[in-house]
Each structure stands twice: as C-alpha cells, then as structure tokens.
PDB file of C-alpha atoms in Angstrom:
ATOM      1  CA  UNK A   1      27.523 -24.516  29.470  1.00 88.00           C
ATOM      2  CA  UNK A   2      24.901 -24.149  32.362  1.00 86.00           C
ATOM      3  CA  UNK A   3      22.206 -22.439  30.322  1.00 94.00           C
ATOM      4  CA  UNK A   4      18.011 -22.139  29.747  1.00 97.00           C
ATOM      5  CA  UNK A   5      16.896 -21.731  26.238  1.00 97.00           C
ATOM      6  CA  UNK A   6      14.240 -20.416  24.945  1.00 97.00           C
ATOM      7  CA  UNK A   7      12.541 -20.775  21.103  1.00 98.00           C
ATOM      8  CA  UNK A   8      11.780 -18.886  19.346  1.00 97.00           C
ATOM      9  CA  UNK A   9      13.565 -15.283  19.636  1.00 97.00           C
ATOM     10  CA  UNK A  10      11.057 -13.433  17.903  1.00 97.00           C
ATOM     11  CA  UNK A  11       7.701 -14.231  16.824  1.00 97.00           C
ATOM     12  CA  UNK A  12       5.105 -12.121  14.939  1.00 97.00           C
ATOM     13  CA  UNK A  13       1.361 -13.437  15.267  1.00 96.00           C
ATOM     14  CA  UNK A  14      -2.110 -13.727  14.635  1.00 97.00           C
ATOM     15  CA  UNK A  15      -4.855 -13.369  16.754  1.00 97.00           C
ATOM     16  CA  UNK A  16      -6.397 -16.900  17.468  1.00 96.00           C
ATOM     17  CA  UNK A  17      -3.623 -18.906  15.846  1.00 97.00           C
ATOM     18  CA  UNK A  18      -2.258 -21.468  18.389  1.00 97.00           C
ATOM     19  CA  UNK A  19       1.410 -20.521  19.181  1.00 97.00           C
ATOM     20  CA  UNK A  20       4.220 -22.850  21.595  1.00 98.00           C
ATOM     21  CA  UNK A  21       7.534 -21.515  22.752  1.00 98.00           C
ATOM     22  CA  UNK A  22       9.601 -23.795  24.165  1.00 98.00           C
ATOM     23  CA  UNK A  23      11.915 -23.833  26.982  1.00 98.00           C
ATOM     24  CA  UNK A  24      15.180 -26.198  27.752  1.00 98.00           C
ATOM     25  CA  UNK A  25      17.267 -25.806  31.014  1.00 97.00           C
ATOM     26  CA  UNK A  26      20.027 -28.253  31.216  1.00 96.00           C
ATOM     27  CA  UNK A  27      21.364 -27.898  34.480  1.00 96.00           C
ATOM     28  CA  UNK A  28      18.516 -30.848  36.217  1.00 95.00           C
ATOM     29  CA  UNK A  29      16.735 -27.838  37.799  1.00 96.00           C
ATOM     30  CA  UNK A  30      13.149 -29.430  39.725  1.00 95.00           C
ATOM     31  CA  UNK A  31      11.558 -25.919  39.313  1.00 95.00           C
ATOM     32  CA  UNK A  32      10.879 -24.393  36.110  1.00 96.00           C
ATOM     33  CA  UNK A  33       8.441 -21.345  35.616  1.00 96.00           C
ATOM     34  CA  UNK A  34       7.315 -19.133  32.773  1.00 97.00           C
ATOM     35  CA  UNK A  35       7.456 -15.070  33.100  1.00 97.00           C
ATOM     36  CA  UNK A  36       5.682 -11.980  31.290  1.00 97.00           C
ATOM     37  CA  UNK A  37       7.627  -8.351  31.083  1.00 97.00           C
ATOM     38  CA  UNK A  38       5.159  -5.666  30.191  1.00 95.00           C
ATOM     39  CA  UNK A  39       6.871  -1.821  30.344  1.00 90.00           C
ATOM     40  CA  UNK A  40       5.646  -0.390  33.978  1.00 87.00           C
ATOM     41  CA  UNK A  41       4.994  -3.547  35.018  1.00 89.00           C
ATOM     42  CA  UNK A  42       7.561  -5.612  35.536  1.00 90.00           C
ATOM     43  CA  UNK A  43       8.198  -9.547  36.061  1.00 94.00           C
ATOM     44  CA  UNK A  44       4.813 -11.617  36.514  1.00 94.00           C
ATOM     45  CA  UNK A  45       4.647 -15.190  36.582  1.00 93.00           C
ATOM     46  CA  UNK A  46       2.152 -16.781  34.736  1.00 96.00           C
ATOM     47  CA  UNK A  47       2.722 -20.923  35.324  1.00 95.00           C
ATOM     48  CA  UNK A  48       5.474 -22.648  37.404  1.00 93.00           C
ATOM     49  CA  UNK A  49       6.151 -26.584  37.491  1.00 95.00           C
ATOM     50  CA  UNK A  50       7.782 -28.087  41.153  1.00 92.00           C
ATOM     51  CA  UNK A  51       8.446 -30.811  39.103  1.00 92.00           C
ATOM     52  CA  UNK A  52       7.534 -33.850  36.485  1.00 93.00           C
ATOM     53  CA  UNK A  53       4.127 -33.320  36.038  1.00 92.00           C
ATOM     54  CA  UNK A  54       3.479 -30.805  38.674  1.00 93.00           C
ATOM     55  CA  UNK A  55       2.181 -27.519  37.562  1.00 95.00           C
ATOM     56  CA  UNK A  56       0.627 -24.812  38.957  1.00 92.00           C
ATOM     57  CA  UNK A  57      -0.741 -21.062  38.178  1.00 93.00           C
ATOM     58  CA  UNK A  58       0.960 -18.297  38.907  1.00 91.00           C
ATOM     59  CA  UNK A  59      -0.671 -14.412  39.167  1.00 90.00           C
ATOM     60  CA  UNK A  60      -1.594 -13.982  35.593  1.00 95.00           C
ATOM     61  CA  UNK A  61      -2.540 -17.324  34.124  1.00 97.00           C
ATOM     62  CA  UNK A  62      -5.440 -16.614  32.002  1.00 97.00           C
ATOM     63  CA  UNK A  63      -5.054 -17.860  28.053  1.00 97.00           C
ATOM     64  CA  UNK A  64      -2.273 -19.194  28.978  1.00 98.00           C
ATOM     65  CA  UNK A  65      -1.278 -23.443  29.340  1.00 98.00           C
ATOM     66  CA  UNK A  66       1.891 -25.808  30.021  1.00 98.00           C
ATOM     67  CA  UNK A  67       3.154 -29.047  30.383  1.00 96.00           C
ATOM     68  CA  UNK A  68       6.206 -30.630  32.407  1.00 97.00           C
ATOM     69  CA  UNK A  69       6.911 -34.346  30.711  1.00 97.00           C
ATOM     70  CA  UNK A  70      10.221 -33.938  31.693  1.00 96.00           C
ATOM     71  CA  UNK A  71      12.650 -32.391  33.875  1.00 96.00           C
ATOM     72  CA  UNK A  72      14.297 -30.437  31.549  1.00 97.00           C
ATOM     73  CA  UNK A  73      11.541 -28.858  29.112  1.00 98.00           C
ATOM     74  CA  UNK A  74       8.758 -26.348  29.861  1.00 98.00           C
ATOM     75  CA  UNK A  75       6.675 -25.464  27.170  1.00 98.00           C
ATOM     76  CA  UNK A  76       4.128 -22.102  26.999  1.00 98.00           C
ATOM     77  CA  UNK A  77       1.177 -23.020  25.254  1.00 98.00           C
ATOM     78  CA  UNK A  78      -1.039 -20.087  23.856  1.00 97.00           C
ATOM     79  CA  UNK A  79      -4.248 -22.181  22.352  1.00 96.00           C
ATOM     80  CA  UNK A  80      -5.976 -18.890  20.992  1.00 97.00           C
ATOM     81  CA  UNK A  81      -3.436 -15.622  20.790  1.00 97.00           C
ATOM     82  CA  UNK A  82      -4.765 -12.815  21.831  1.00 97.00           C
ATOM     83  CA  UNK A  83      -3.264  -8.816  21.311  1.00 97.00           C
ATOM     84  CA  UNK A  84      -3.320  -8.816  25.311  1.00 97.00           C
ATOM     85  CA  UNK A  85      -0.954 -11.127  25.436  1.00 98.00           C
ATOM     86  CA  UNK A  86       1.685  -8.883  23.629  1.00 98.00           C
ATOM     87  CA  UNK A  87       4.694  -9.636  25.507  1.00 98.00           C
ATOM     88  CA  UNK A  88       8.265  -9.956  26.520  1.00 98.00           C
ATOM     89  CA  UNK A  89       8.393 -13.720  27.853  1.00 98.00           C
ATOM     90  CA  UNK A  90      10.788 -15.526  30.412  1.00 98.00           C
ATOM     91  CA  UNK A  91      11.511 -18.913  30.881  1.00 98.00           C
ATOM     92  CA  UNK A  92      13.931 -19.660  34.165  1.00 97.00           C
ATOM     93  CA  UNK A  93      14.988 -22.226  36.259  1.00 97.00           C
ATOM     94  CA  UNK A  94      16.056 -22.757  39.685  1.00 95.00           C
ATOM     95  CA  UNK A  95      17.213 -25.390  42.387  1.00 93.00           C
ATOM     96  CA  UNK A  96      14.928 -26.196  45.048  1.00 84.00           C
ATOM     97  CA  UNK A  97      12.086 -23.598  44.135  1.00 87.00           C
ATOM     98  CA  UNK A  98      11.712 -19.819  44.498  1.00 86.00           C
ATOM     99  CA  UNK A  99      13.757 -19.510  47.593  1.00 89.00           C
ATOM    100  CA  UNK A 100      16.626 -19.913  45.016  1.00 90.00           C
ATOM    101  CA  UNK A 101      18.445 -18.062  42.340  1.00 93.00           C
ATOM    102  CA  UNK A 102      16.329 -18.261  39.067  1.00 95.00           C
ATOM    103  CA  UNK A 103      18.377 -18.443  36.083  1.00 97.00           C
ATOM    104  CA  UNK A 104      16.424 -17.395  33.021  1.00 97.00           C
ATOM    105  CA  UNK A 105      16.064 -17.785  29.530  1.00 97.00           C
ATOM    106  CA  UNK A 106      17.065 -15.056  27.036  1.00 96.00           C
ATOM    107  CA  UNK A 107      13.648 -14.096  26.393  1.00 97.00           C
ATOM    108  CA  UNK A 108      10.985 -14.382  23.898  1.00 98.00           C
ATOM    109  CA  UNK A 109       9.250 -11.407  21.852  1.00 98.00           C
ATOM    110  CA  UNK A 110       5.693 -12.072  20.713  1.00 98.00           C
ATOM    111  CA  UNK A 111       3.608  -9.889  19.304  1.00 98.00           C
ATOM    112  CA  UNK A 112      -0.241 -10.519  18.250  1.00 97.00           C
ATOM    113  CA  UNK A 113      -1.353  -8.824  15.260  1.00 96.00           C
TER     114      UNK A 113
ATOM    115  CA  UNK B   1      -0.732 -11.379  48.482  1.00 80.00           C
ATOM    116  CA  UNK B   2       3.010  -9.521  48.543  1.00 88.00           C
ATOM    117  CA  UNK B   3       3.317  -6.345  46.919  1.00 93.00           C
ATOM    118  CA  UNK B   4       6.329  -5.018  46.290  1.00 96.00           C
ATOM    119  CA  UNK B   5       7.457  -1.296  45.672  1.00 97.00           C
ATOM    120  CA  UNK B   6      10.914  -0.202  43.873  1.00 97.00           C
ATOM    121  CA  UNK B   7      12.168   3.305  44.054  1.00 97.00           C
ATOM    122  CA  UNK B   8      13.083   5.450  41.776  1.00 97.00           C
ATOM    123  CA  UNK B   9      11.957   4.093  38.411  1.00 96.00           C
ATOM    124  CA  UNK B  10      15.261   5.749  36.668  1.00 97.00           C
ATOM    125  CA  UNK B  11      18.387   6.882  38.412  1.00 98.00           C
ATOM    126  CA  UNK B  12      21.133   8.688  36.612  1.00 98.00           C
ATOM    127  CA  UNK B  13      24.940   8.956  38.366  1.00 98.00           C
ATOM    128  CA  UNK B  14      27.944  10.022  37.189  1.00 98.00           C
ATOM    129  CA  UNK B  15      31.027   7.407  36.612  1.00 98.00           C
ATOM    130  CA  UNK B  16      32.410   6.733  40.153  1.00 97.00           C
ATOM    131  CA  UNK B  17      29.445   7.591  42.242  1.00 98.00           C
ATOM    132  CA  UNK B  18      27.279   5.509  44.238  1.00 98.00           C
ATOM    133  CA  UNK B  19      23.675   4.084  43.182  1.00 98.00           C
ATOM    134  CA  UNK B  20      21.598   3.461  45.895  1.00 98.00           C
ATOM    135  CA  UNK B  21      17.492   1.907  44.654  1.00 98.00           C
ATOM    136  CA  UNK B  22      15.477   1.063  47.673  1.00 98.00           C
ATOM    137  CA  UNK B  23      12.397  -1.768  47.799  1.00 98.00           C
ATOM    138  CA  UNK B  24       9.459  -2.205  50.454  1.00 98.00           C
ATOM    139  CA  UNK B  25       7.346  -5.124  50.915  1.00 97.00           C
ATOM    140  CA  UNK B  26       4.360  -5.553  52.303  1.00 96.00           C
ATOM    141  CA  UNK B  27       4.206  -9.233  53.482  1.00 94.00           C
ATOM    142  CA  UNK B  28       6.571  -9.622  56.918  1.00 93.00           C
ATOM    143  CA  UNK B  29       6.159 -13.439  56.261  1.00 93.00           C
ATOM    144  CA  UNK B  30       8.505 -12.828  52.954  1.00 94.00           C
ATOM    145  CA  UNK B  31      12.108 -14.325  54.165  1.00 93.00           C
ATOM    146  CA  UNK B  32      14.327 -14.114  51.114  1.00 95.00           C
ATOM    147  CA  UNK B  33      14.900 -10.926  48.881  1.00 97.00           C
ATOM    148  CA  UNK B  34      17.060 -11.782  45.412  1.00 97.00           C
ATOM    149  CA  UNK B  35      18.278  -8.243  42.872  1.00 98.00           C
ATOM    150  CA  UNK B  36      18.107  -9.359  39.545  1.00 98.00           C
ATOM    151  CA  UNK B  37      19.946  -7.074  36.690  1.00 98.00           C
ATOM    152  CA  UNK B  38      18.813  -6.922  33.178  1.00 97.00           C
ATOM    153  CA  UNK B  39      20.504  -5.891  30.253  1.00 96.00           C
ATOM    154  CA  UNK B  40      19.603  -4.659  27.303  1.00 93.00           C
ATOM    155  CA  UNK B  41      18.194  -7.840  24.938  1.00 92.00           C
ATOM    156  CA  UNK B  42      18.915 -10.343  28.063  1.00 94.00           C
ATOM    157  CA  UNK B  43      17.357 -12.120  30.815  1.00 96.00           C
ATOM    158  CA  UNK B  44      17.838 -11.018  34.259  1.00 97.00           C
ATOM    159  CA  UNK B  45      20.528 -12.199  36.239  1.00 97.00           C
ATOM    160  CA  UNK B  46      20.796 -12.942  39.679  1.00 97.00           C
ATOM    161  CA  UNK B  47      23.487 -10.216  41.100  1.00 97.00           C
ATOM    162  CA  UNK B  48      22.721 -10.708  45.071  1.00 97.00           C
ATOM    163  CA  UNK B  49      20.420 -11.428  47.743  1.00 96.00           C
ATOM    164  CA  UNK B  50      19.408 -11.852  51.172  1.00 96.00           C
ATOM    165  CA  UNK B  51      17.584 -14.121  53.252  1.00 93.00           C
ATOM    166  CA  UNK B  52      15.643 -12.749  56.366  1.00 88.00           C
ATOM    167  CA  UNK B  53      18.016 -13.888  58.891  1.00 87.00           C
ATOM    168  CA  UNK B  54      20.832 -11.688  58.001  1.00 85.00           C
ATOM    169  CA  UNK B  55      21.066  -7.799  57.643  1.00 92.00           C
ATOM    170  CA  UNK B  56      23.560  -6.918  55.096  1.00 95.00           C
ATOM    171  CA  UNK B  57      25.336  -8.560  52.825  1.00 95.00           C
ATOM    172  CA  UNK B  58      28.424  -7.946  50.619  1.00 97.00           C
ATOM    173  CA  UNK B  59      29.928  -8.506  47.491  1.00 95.00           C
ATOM    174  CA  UNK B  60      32.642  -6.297  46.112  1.00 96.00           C
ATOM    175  CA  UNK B  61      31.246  -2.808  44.955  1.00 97.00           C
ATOM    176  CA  UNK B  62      27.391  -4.336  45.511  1.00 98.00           C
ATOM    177  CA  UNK B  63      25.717  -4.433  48.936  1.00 98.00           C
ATOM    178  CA  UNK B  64      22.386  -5.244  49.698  1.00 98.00           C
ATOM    179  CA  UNK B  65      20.854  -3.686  53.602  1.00 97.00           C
ATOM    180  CA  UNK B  66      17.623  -5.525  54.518  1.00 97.00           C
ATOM    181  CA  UNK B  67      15.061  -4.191  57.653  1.00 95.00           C
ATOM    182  CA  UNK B  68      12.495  -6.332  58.573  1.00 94.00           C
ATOM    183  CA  UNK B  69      11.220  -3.846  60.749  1.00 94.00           C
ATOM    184  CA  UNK B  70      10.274  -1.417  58.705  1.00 95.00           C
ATOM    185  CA  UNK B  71       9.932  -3.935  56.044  1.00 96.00           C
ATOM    186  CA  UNK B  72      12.602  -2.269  53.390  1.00 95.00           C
ATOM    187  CA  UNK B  73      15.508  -3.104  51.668  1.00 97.00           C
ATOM    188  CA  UNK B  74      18.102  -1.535  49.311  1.00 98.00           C
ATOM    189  CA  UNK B  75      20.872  -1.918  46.899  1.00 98.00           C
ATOM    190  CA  UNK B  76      23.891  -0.001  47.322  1.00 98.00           C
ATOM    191  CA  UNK B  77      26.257  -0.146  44.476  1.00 98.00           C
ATOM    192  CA  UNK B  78      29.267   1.595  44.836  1.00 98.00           C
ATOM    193  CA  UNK B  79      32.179   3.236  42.483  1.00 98.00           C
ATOM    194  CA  UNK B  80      29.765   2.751  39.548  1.00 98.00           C
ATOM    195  CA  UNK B  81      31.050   1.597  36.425  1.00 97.00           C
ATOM    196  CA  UNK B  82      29.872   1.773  32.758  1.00 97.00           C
ATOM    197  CA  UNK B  83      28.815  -1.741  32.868  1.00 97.00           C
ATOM    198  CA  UNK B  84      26.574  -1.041  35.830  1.00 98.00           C
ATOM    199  CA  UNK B  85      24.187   0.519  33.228  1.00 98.00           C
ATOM    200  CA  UNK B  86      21.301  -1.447  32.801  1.00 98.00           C
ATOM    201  CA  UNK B  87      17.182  -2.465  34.874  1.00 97.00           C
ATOM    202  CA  UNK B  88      17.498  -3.674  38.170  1.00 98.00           C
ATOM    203  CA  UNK B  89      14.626  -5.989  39.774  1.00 97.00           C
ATOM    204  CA  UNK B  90      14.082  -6.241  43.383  1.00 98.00           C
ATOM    205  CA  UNK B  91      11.883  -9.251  44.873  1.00 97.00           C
ATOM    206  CA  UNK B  92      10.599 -10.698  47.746  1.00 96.00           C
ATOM    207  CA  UNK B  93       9.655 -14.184  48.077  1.00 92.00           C
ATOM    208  CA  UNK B  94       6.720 -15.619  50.440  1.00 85.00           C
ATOM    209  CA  UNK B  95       4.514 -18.382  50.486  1.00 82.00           C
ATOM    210  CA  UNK B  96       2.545 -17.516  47.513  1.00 78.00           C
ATOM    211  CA  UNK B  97       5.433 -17.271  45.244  1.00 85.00           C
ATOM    212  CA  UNK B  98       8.409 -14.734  44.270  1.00 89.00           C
ATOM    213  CA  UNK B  99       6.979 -11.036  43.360  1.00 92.00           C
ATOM    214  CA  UNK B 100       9.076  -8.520  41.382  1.00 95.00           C
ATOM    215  CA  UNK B 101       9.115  -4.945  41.672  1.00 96.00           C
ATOM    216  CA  UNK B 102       8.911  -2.539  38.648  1.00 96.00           C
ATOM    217  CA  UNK B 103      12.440  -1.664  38.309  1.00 96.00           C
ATOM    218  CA  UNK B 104      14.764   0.836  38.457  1.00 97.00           C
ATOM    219  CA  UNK B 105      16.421   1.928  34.754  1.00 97.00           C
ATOM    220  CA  UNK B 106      20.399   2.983  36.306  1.00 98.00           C
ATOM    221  CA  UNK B 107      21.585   5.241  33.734  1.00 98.00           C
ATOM    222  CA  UNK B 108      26.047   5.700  34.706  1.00 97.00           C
ATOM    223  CA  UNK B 109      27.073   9.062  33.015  1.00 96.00           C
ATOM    224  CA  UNK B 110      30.556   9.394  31.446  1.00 92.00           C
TER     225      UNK B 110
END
C-alpha cells in the first residue's frame, strides 16, 4: 500500500529534551516536506527536501532541523523542545514538488511540558 | 509572499444541500490551487484541484471554479452527504512554496 508514515503517534515532552519523529514514504516520491497544524492557523511548512540531500526552510523553521540521506525517509529533528512548538505535525510527500498532490502522513501529536 | 484567505471558518448544511467555501489569493503569479479534506484524527487528503490554465473542473458531486481575475476560487460540493463532514484546506501554490488557508470546519446536518 502507497502510504507515508509517521512515528511516533503521540508524544508527551519536556522542555529542552532532544526529540526525532520520523517519516517513511514508500512510493519513491523526490519531494518530501514537514508540516505544523496550530487551531486558527492552519497548515505551515516548516522544512522541505527536493531531494537526497537537498533541504531547504520553509515559513516557520526556527528550532526546528532535518536530514534527507535517502529518498524515502525525512526525519524532524527538535534539538531543544520548546512549549512553542506544541503541535499537530505533518509529514507528506509528493511527485515532482509542490505543483503536485501531497500525500501526507497521519500526523504526529507533541506536546512540550 | 502568498497569502491566502478561506471563507467561512464553519459552515453547517443540511443532508442534501450544497456547500459552497470560497478562497482568495493574493499572488497572481500562483498557477495551481489543490482542496485538501481532513478528517477527524487523519491527514489531509487531496480531494481536487486546479491549475491556472483551466476554469472549472469536475468530479462527481465536487467542483472546484477558479478566477484569476479577481484572484478567487471556490469549492462547490453538491448533494452533501454525511461523509462530507469534516476541515477543508484550500491552497495556492507559487514560487515560494504551497500556502494553506485556515479552513473551513463543514458540519452536514441529519
């Protein structure tokens, strides 16, 4: 099955304790990207990858890092947690960039204590 | 940058009616316009979209009307069902990247 993963589901925090969520697509998608969903806010991309180690920021990048070793994973690194960065997070994937349909991940729930 | 802005922020219909949520953009460089739906506990999902070249598009009960003019766009969903319920994302896309709008919470009354 065509499908982006996401780990973990749920994840309960600290402030300053350094946190990865990891993301899998499996359909040999170039462009991968990481999301934020804050209520009255909407969708805001925080990092996107073109491909294999190309990545760039997005509109809300701050405390935030990745990596692209390969084509299929996109990890979110937080180094140093902060309650700011409370968050609903997306993971998708698309063909040939944003111009595309983006499938995305089921989602990630982090909160920072 | 784009800014996007996504009318109403809840819309409640009865079963059967049509649900109409209208977007404007700001930057007439954007070319491609996706609607995203999100359900409850899932990521959203691409459910149509246009590209600036074309002025309506079709699929079954969901329609999408796009005016580059007036730089607007809409989603017309029609004989609404119970599985219609659920936050719908417009977006524009443009050099700088894809930008969402806030979302509109389509509530389908029994």
């Amino acid at each position: 099955e065509a499908q982006v993963t996401q780990n973990p589901r749920y994840l309960i925090t600290v402030t300053g304790k350094k946190l990865t969520v990891t993301c899998s697509q499996n359909m040999n998608h170039e462009y991968m990207s990481w999301y934020r969903q804050d209520p009255g806010l909407g969708l805001r991309q925080i990092y996107y990858s073109m491909n294999v180690e190309v990545t760039d920021k997005g509109d809300v990048p701050e405390g935030y890092k990745v990596s692209r070793k390969e084509k299929r994973n996109f990890p979110l690194i937080l180094e140093s947690p902060s309650p700011n960065q409370t968050s609903l997070y997306f993971c998708a994937s698309s063909f040939g960039g944003l111009r595309n349909e983006q499938f995305f991940g089921p989602g990630t729930r982090l909160t920072v204590l | 940058g784009e800014n996007v802005e996504q009318h109403p922020s809840t819309l409640s219909v009865q079963e059967g009616d049509s649900a109409v949520i209208k977007c404007t953009y700001s930057d007439s460089a954007s070319n491609y316009f996706p609607w995203y739906k999100q359900e409850l506990g899932k990521g959203p999902q691409l459910i149509i979209d246009i590209r600036s070249n074309v002025g309506e598009k079709k699929d079954q009960r969901i329609a999408v009307t796009l005016n580059k003019t007036a730089k607007h766009f809409s989603l017309h969903i029609t004989e609404t069902q119970p599985e219609d319920s659920a936050v719908y994302f417009c977006a524009a896309t443009n050099a700088d990247g894809l930008t969402f709008g806030k979302g509109t919470h389509l509530i389908i009354q029994p």
